[in-house]
Coordinates of C-alpha atoms in Angstrom, one line a residue:
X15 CA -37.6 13.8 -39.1
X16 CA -37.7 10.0 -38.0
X17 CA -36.3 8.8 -35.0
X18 CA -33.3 6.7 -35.4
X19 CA -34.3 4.0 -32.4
X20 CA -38.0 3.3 -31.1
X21 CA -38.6 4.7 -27.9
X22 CA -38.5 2.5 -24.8
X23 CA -41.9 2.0 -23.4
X24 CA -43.5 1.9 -26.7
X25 CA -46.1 -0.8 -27.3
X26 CA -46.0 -3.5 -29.9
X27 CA -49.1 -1.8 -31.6
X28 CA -47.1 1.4 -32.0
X29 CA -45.3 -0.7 -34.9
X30 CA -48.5 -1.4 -36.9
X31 CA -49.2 -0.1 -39.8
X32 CA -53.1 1.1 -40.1
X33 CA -54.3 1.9 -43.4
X34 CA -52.6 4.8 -45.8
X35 CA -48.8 3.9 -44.1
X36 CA -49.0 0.6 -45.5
X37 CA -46.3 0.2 -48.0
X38 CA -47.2 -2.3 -50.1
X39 CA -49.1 -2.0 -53.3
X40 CA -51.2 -5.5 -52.6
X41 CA -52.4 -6.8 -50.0
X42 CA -54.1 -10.4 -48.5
X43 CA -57.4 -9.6 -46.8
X44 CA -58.7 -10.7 -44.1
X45 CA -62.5 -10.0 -43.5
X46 CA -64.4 -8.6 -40.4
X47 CA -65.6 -12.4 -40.0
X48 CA -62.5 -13.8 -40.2
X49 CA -62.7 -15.1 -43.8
X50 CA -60.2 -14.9 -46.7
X51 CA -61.0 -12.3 -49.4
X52 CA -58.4 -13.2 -51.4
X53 CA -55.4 -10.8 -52.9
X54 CA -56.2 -7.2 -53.9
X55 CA -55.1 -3.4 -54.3
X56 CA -54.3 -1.8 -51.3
X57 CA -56.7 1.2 -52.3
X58 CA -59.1 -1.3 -52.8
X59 CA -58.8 -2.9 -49.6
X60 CA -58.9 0.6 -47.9
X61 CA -62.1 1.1 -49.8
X62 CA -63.4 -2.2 -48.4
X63 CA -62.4 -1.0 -44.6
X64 CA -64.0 2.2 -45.2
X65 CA -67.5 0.5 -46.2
X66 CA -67.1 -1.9 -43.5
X67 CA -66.5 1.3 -41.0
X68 CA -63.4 -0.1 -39.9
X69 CA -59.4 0.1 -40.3
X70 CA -57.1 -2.3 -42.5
X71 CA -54.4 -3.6 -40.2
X72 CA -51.2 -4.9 -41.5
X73 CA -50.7 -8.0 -39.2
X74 CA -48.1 -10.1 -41.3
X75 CA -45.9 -7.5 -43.2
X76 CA -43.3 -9.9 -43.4
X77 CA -45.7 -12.2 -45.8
X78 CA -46.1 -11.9 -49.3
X79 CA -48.2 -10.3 -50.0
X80 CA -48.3 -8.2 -46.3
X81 CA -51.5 -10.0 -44.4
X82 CA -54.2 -6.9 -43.8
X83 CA -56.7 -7.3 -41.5
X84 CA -60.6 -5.4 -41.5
X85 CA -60.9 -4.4 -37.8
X86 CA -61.3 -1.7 -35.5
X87 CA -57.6 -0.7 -34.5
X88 CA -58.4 0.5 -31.3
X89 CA -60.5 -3.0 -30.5
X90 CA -57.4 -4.4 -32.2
X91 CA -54.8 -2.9 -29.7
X92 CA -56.6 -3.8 -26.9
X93 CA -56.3 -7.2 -27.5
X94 CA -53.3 -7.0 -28.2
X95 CA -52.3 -5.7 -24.9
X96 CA -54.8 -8.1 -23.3
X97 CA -52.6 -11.2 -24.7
X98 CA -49.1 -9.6 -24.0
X99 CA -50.7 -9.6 -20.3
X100 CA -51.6 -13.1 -20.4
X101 CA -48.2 -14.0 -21.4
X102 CA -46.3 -12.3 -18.9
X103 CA -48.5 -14.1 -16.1
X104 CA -47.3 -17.7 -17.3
X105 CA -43.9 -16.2 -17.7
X106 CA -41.2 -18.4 -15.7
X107 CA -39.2 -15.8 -12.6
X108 CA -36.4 -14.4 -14.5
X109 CA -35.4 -11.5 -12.0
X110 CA -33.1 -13.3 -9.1
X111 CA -32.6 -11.3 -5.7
X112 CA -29.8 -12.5 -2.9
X113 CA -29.8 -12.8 0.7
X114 CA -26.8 -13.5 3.0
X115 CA -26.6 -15.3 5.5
X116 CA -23.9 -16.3 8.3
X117 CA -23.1 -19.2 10.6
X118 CA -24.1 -16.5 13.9
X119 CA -26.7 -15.0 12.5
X120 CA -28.9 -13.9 15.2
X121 CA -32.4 -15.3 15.3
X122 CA -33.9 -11.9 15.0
X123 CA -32.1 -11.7 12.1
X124 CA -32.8 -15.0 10.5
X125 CA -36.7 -13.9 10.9
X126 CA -35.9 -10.7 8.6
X127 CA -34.0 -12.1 6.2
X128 CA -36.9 -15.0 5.7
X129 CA -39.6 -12.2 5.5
X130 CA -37.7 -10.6 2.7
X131 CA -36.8 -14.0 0.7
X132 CA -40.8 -14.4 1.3
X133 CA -41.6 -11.0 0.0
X134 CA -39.5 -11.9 -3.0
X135 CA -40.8 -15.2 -3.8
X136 CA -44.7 -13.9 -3.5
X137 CA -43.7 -11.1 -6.3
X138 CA -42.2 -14.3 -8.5
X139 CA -38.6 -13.3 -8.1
X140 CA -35.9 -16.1 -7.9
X141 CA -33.7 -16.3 -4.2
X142 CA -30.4 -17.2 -4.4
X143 CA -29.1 -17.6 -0.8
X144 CA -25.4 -17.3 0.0
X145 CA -24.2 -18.1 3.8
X146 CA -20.1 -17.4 4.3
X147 CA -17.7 -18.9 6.7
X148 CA -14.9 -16.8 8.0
X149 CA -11.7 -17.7 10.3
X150 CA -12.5 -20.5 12.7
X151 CA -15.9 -21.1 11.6
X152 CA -14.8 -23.1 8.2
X153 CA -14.2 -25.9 10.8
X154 CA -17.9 -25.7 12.0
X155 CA -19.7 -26.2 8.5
X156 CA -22.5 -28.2 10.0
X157 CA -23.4 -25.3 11.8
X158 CA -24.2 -23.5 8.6
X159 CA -26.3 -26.5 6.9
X160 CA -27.9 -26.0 10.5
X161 CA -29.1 -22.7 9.5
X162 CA -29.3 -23.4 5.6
X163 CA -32.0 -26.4 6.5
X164 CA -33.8 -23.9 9.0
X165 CA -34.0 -21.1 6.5
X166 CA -35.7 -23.5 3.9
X167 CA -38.3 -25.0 6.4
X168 CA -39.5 -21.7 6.5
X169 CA -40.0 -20.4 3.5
X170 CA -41.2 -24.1 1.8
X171 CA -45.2 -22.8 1.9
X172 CA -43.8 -20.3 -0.7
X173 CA -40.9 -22.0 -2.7
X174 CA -38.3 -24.6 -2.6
X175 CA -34.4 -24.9 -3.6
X176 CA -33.7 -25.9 -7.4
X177 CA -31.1 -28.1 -5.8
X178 CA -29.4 -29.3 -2.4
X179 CA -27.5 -26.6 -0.8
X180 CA -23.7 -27.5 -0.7
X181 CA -20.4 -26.5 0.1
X182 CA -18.8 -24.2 -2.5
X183 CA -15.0 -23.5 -1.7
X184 CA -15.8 -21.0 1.7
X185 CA -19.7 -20.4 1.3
X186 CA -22.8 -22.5 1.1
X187 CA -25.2 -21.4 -2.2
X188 CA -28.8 -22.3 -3.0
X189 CA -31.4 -21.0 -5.3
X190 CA -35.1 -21.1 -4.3
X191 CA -37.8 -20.7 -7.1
X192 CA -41.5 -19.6 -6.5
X193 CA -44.1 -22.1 -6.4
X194 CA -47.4 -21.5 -8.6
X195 CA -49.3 -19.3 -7.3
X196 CA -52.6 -21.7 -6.9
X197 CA -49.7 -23.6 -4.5
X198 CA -48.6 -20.6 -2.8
X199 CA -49.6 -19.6 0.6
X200 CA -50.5 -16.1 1.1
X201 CA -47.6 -13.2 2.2
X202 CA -48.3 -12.9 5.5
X203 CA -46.4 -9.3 5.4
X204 CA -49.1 -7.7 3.2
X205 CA -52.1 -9.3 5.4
X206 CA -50.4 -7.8 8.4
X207 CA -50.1 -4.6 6.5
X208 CA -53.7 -4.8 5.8
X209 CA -54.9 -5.3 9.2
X210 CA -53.1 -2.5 10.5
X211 CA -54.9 0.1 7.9
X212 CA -58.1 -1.3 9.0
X213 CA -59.9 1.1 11.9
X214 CA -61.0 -0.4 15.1
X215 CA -64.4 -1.3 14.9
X216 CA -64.3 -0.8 18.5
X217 CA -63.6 2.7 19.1
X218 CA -65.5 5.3 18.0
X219 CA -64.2 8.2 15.1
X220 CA -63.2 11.7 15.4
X221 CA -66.0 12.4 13.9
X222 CA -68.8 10.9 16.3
X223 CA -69.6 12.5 19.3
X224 CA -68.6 10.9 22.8
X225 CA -71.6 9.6 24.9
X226 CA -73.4 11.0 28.0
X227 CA -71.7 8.6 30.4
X228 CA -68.3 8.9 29.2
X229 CA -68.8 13.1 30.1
X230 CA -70.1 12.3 33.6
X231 CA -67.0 9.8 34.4
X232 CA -64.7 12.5 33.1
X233 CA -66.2 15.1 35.4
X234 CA -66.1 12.6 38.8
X235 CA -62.7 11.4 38.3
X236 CA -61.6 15.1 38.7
X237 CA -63.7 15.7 42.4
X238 CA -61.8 11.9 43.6
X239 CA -58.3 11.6 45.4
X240 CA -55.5 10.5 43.1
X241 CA -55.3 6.4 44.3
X242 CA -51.6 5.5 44.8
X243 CA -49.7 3.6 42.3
X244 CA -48.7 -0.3 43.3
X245 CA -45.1 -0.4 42.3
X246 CA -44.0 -2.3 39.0
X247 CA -41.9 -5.5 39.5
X248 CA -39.4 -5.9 37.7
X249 CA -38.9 -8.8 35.2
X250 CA -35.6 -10.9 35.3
X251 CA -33.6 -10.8 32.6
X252 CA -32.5 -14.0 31.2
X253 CA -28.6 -14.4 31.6
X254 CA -28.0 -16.0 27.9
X255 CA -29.9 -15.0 25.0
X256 CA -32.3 -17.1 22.9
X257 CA -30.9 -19.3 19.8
X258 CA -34.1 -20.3 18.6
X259 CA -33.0 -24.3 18.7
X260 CA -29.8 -23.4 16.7
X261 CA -27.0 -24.8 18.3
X262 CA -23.4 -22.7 17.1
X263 CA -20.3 -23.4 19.0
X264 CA -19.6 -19.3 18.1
X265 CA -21.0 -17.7 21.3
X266 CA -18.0 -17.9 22.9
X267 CA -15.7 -17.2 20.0

């Protein structure tokens, strides 16, 4: 019994019709050097494939007479899949991802939320960027476009706004595309990733034995006098924290 719907992660080559499931009763042939052979029976053209040591592929079954084709249908698939590839790398960013944003937004914060509008943009995603005014701050707007203009310096090696952020009713909105990726600086998230799963080069393994000397220190630290501590100092703690060249009128609010 048929299935009423495809399944959902076929391929486009699932829908191809190879040889004896090709409806038709003649077909247009294409030959294994790409030349026309004209219109014939589709027994015939079966025949043909078989001599040739290859499948007939419909490719056009919406012609008339259905296009066939003389070629391997495995070779065939894979190049199919090798162009549906191809296309999705010059596809334009279609999936869009949000981050918020607020007049007081710490600078710790800021930092996070521009690493993940990075991580997005690097993976061809679409940012849409959303910063809110509540109570008393609607009367400090420029504050906002303070942080708006701070969040876009930042991420402009990786994309830039598909128009000048401005005032919608109580929020500011932007959208930020991806640049091409032969324009794109590299995510520094993943090279930071990457140089923390690299060993030290410096320190030996588990696996490597520990040298003579080391053996010999161990063994005369344990006949010396513990050596007393100097005591730590402590460091002052600054009285107002750091705004990261953001001026907001909100700290005392």
């Amino acid at each position: 019994m048929s299935r009423p719907f495809p399944p959902r992660n076929s391929s486009p080559a699932s829908f191809i019709r190879v040889n004896g499931k090709i409806r038709a009763r003649e077909v247009r042939v294409i030959g294994v050097d790409g030349k026309q052979l004209g219109v014939v029976l589709l027994n015939d053209a079966i025949n043909l494939a078989r001599t040739h040591g290859v499948d007939l592929v419909e490719i056009s079954p919406n012609a008339v007479p259905p296009v066939c084709r003389l070629v391997d249908f495995g070779k065939f698939r894979y190049e199919l899949a090798k162009k549906e590839k191809e296309s999705k790398k010059h596809q334009h960013a279609s999936t869009v991802k949000e981050v918020q944003l607020s007049p007081r937004i710490d600078p710790h914060d800021l930092g996070i939320k521009t690493a993940h509008a990075i991580d997005f943009l690097c993976e061809d995603m679409k940012v849409k960027v959303a910063l809110k005014f509540r109570g008393r701050e609607n009367a400090h707007t420029e504050v906002g476009f303070e942080v708006i203009h701070k969040f876009i310096a930042d991420i402009a090696p990786y994309g830039h706004p598909d128009f000048q952020p401005k005032l919608v009713g109580k929020a500011i909105n932007l959208m930020i595309s991806p640049l091409p990726r032969n324009k794109r600086a590299k995510n520094p998230n993943l090279d930071a990733e990457e140089e923390e799963q690299k060993p030290d080069a410096g320190q030996p393994s588990n696996h490597q034995a520990a040298p003579a000397h080391t053996a010999t220190a161990k063994a005369a630290n344990h006949t010396l006098p513990p050596q007393p501590q100097p005591p730590k100092q402590k460091v002052p703690v600054a009285d107002e924290p750091a705004t990261s060249g953001l001026n907001t009128p909100f700290a005392n609010l």
